[in-house]
PDB file of C-alpha atoms in Angstrom:
ATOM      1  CA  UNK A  28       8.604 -70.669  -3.564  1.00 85.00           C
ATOM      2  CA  UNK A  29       8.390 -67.811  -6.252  1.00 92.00           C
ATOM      3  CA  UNK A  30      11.229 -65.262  -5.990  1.00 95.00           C
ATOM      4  CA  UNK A  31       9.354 -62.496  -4.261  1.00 96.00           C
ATOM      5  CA  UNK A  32       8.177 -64.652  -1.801  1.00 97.00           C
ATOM      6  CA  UNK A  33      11.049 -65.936  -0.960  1.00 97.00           C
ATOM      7  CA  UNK A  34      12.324 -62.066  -0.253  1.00 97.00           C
ATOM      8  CA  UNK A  35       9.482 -61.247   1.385  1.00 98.00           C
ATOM      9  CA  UNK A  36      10.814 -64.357   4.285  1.00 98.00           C
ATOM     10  CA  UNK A  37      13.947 -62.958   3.705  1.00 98.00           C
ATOM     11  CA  UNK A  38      13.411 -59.736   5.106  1.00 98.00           C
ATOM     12  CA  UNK A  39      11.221 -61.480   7.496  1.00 98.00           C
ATOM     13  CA  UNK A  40      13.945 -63.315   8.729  1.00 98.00           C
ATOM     14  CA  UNK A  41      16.308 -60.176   9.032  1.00 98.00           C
ATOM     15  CA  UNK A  42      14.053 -58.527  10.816  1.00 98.00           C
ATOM     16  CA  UNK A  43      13.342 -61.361  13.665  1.00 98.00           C
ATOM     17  CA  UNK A  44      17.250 -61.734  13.865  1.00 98.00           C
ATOM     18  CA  UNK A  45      17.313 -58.789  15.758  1.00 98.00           C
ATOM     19  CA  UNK A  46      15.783 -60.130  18.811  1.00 98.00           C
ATOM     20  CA  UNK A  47      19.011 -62.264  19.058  1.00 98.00           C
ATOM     21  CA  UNK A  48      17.371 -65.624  19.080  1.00 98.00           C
ATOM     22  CA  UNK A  49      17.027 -68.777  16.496  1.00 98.00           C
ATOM     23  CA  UNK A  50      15.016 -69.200  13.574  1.00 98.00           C
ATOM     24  CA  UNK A  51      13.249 -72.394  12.467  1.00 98.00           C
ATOM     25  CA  UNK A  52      11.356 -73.623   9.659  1.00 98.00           C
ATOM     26  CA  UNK A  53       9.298 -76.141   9.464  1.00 97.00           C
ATOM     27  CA  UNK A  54       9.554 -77.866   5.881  1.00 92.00           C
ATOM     28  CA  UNK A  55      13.060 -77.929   4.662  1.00 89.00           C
ATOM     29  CA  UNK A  56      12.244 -80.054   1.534  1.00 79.00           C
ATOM     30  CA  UNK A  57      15.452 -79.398  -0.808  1.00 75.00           C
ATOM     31  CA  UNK A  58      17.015 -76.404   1.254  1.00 81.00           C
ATOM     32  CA  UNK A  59      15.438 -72.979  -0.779  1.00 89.00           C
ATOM     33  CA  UNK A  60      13.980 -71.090   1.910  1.00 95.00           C
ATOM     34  CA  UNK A  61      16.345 -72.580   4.591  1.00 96.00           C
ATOM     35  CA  UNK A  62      19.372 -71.078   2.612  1.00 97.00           C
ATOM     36  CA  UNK A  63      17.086 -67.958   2.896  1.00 97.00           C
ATOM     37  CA  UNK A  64      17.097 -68.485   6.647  1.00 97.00           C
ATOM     38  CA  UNK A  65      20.657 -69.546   6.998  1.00 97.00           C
ATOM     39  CA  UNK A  66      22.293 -66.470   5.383  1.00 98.00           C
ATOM     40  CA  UNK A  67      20.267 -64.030   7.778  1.00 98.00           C
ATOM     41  CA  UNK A  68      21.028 -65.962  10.892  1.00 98.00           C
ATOM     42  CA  UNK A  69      24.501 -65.612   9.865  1.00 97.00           C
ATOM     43  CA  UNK A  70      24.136 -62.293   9.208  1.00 98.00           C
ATOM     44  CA  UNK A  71      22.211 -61.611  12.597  1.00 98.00           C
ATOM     45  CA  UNK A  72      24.764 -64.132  14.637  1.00 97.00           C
ATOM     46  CA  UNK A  73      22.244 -66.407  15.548  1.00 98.00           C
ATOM     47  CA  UNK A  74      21.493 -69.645  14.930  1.00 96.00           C
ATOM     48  CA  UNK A  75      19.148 -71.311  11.727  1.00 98.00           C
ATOM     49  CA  UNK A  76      17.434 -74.348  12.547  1.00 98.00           C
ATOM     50  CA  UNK A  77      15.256 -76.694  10.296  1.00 97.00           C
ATOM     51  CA  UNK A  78      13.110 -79.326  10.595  1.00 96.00           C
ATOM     52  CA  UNK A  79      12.158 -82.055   8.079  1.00 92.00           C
ATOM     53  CA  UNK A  80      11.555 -86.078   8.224  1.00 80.00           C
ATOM     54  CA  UNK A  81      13.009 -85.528   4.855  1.00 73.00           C
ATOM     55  CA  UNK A  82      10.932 -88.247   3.073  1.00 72.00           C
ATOM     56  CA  UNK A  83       8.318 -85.864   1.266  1.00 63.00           C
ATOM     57  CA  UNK A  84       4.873 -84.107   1.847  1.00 65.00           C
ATOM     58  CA  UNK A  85       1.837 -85.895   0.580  1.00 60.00           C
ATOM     59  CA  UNK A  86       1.549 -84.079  -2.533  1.00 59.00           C
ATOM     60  CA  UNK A  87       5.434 -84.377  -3.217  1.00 54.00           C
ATOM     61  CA  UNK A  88       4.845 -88.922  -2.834  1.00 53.00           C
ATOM     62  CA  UNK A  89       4.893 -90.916  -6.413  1.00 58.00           C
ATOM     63  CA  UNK A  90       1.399 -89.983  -8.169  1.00 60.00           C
ATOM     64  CA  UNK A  91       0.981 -86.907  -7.075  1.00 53.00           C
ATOM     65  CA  UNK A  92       2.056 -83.681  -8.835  1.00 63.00           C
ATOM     66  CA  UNK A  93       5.152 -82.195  -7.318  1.00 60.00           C
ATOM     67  CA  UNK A  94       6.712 -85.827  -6.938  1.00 53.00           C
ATOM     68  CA  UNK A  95      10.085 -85.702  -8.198  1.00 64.00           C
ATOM     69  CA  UNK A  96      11.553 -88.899  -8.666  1.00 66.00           C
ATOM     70  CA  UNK A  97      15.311 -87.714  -8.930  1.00 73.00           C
ATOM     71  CA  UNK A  98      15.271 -87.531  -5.044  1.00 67.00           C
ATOM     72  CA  UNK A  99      14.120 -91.084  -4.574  1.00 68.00           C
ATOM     73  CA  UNK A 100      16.360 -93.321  -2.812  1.00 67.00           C
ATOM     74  CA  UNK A 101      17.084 -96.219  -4.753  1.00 74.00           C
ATOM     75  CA  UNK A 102      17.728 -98.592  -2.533  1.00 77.00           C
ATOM     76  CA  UNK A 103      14.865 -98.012  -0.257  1.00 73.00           C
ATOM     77  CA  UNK A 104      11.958 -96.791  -2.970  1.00 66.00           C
ATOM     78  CA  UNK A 105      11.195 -93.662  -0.847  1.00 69.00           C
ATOM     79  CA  UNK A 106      11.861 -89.810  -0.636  1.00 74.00           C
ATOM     80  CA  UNK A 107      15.088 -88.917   0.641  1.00 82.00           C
ATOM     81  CA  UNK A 108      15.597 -85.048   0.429  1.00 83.00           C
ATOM     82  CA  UNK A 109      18.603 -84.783   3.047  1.00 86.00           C
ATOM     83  CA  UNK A 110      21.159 -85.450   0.358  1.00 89.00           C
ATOM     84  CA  UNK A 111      20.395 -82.921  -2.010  1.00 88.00           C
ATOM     85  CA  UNK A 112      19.164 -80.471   0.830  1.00 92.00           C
ATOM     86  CA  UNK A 113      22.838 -80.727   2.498  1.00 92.00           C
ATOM     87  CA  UNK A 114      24.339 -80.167  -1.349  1.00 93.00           C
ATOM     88  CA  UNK A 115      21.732 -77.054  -1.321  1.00 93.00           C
ATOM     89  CA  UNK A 116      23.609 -75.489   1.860  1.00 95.00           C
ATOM     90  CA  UNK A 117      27.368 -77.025   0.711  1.00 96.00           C
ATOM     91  CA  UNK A 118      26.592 -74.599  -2.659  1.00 96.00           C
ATOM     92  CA  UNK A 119      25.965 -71.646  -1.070  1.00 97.00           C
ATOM     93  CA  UNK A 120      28.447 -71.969   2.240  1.00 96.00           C
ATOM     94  CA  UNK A 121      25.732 -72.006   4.882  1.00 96.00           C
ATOM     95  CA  UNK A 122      26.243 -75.260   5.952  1.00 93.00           C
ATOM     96  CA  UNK A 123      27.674 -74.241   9.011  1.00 94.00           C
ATOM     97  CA  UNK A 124      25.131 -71.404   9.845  1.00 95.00           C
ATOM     98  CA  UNK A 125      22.162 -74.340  10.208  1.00 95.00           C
ATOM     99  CA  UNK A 126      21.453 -76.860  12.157  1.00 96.00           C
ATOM    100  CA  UNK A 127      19.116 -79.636  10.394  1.00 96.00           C
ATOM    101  CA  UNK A 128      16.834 -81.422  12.637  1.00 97.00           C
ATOM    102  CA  UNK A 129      15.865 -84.531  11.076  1.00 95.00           C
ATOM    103  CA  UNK A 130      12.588 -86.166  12.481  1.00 95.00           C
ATOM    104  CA  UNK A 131       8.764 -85.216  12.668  1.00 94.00           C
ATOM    105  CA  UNK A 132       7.666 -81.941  13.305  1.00 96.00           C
ATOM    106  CA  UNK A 133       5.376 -82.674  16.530  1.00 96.00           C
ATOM    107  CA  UNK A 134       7.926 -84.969  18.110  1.00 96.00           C
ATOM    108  CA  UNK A 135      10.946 -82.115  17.529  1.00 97.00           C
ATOM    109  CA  UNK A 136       8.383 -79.354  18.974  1.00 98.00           C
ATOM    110  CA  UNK A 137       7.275 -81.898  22.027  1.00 97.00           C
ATOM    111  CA  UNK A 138      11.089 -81.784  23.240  1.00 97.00           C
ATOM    112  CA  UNK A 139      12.066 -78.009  22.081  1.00 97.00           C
ATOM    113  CA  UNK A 140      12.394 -76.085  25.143  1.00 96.00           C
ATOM    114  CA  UNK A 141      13.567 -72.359  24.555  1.00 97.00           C
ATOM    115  CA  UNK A 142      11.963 -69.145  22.825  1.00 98.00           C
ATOM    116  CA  UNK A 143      12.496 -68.507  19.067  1.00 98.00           C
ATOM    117  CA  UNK A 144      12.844 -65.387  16.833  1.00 98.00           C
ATOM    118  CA  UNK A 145      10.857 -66.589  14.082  1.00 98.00           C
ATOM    119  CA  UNK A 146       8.665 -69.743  13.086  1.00 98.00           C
ATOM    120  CA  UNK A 147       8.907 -70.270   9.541  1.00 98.00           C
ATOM    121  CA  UNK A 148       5.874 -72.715   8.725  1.00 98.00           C
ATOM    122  CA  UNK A 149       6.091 -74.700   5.435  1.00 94.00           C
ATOM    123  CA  UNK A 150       5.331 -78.643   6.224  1.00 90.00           C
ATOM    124  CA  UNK A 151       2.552 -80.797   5.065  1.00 85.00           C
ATOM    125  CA  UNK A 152      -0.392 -78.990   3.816  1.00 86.00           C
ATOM    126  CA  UNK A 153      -3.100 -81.650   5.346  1.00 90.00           C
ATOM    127  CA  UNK A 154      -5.351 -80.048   8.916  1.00 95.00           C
ATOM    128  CA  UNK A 155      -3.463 -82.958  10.750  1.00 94.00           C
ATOM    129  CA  UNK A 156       0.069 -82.020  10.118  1.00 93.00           C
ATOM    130  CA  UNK A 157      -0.803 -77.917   9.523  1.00 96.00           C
ATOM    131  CA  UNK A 158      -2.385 -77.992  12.688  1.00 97.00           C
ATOM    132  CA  UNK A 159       0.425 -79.700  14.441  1.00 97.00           C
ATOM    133  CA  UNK A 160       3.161 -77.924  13.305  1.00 97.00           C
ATOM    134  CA  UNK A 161       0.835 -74.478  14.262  1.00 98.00           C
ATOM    135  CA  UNK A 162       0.053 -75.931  17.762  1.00 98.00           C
ATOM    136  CA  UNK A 163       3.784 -77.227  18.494  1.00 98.00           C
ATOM    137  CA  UNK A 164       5.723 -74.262  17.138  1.00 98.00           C
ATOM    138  CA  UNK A 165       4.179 -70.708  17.391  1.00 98.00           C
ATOM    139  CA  UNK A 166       4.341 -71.662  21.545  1.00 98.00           C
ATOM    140  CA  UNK A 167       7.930 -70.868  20.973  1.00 98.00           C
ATOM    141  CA  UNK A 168       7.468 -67.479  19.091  1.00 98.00           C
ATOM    142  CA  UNK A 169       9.047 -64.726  21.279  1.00 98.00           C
ATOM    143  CA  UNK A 170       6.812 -61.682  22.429  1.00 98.00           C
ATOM    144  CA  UNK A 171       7.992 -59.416  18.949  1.00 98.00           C
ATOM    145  CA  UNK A 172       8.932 -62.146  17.083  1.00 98.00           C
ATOM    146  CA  UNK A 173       7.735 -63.399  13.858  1.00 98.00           C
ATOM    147  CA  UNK A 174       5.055 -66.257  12.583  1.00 98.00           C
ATOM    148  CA  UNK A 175       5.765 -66.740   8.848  1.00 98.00           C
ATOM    149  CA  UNK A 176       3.136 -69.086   7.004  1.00 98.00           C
ATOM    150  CA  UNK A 177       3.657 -70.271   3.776  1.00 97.00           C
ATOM    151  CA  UNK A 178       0.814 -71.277   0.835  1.00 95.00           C
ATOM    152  CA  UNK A 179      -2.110 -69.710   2.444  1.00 97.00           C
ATOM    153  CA  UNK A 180      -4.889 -69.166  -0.316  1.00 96.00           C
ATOM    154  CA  UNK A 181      -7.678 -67.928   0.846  1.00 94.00           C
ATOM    155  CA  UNK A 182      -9.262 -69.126  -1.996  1.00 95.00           C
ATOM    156  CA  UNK A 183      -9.965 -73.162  -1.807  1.00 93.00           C
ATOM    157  CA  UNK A 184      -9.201 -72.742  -5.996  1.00 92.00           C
ATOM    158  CA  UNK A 185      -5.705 -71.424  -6.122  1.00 92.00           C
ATOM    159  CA  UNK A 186      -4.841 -74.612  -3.372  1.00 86.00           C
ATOM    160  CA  UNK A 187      -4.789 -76.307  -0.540  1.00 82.00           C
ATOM    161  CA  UNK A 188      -6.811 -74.797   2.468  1.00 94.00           C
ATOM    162  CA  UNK A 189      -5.166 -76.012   5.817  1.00 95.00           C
ATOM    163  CA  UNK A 190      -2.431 -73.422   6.277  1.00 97.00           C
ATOM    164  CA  UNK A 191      -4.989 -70.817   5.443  1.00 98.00           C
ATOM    165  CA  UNK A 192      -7.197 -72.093   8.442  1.00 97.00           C
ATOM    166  CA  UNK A 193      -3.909 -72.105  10.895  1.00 98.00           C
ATOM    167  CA  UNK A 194      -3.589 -68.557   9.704  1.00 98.00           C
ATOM    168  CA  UNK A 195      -6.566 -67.847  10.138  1.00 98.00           C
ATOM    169  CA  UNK A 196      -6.670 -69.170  13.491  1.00 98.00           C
ATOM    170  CA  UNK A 197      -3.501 -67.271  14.669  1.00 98.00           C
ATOM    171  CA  UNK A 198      -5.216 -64.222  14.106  1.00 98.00           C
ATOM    172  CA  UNK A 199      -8.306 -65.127  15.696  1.00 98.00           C
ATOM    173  CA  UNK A 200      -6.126 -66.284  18.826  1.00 98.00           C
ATOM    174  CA  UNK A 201      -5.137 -62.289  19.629  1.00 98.00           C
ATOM    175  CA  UNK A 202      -1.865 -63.360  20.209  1.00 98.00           C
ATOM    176  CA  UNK A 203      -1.067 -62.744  16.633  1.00 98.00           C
ATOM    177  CA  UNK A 204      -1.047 -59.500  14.507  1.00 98.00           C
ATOM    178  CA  UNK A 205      -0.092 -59.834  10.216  1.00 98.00           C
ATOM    179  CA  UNK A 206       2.407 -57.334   9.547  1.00 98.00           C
ATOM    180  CA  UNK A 207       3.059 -58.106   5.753  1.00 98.00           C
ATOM    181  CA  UNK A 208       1.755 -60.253   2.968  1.00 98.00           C
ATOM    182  CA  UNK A 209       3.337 -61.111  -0.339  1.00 98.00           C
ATOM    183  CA  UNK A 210       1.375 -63.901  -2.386  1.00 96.00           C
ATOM    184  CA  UNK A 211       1.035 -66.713  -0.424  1.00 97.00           C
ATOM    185  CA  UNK A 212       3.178 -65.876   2.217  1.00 98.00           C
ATOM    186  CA  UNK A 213       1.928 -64.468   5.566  1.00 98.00           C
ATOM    187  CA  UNK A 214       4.001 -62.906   8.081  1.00 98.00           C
ATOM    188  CA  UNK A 215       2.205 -62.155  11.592  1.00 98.00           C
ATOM    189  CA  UNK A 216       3.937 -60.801  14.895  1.00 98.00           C
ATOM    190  CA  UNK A 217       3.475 -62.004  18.191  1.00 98.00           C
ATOM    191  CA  UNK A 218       1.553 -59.530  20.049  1.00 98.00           C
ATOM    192  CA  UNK A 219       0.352 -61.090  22.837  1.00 98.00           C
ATOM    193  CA  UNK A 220       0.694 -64.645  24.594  1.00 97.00           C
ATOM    194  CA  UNK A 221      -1.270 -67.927  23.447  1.00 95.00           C
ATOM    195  CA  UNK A 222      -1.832 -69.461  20.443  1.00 93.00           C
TER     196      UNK A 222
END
């Protein structure tokens, strides 16, 4: 995530702390925008929450071009980003203003219960999992509170097109209204129930 970017979801995430309630991402990867997330919850007094399988996105697995093989676990052959994600919030002292939910996306979502401040969506970049995370998250977004996507292109040339659809189909729901773009980065508040 490019500097300005990431400012643009901090302020985001400053913002939604105001409402008083958690923030979650969806995509934790090494820990960037989650330290991002972290440090305003803190700063808000309410709680960060991420979630990540930790094992990598399809375009992060060996072959592909963001695959970096320094957070490979050795003894298993596969992506294992937990490690240096929890050095990522040890570094910068947040490690006790987030709470890391390890698992899959739609199977965190399917038990989540309560509202949230802000939806911070950054996962796998396929219609399957895009989708998913879209369909099992921005339920939770609080009436005012914030729907942050990440790597929409509206052009199919500059990359990947499934979070541009589920942006596209958060403003087409109604219940959605963008506020603030910056790049890639989409931030949309809730305006009115559904998805």
């Amino acid at each position: 995530m490019p500097v300005h970017e990431g400012l643009a979801l901090y302020a985001a995430a400053t913002e939604a702390g105001a409402l008083g309630l958690p923030m979650l991402e969806v995509g934790t990867y090494c820990g960037r925008s989650a330290v991002l997330l972290a440090d305003a919850a803190r700063a808000a007094g309410v709680s960060a929450l991420t979630v990540d399988h930790h094992r990598g996105s399809e375009e992060q697995q060996p072959g592909w071009e963001y695959h970096d093989p320094s957070v490979v676990d050795p003894e298993i052959g596969l992506m294992d980003t937990l490690p240096t994600f929890r050095r990522t919030l040890r570094r910068a002292g947040l490690e006790e203003h987030i709470v890391a939910l390890v698992g899959r996306s739609p199977q965190i979502a399917a038990v989540w219960n309560g509202p949230l401040g802000l939806v911070f969506v950054d996962g796998g970049h396929t219609d399957e999992h895009a989708n998913a995370d879209y369909e099992g998250w921005a339920p939770h977004v609080a009436e005012g509170g914030l729907l942050v996507i990440h790597d929409v292109f509206p052009d199919p040339a500059d990359g990947g097109q499934a979070p541009y659809r589920i942006y596209r189909r958060a403003l087409a729901s109604g219940a959605f209204t963008e506020v603030a773009a910056t790049d890639s980065l989409r931030v949309l508040r809730r305006t009115a129930p559904g998805i």
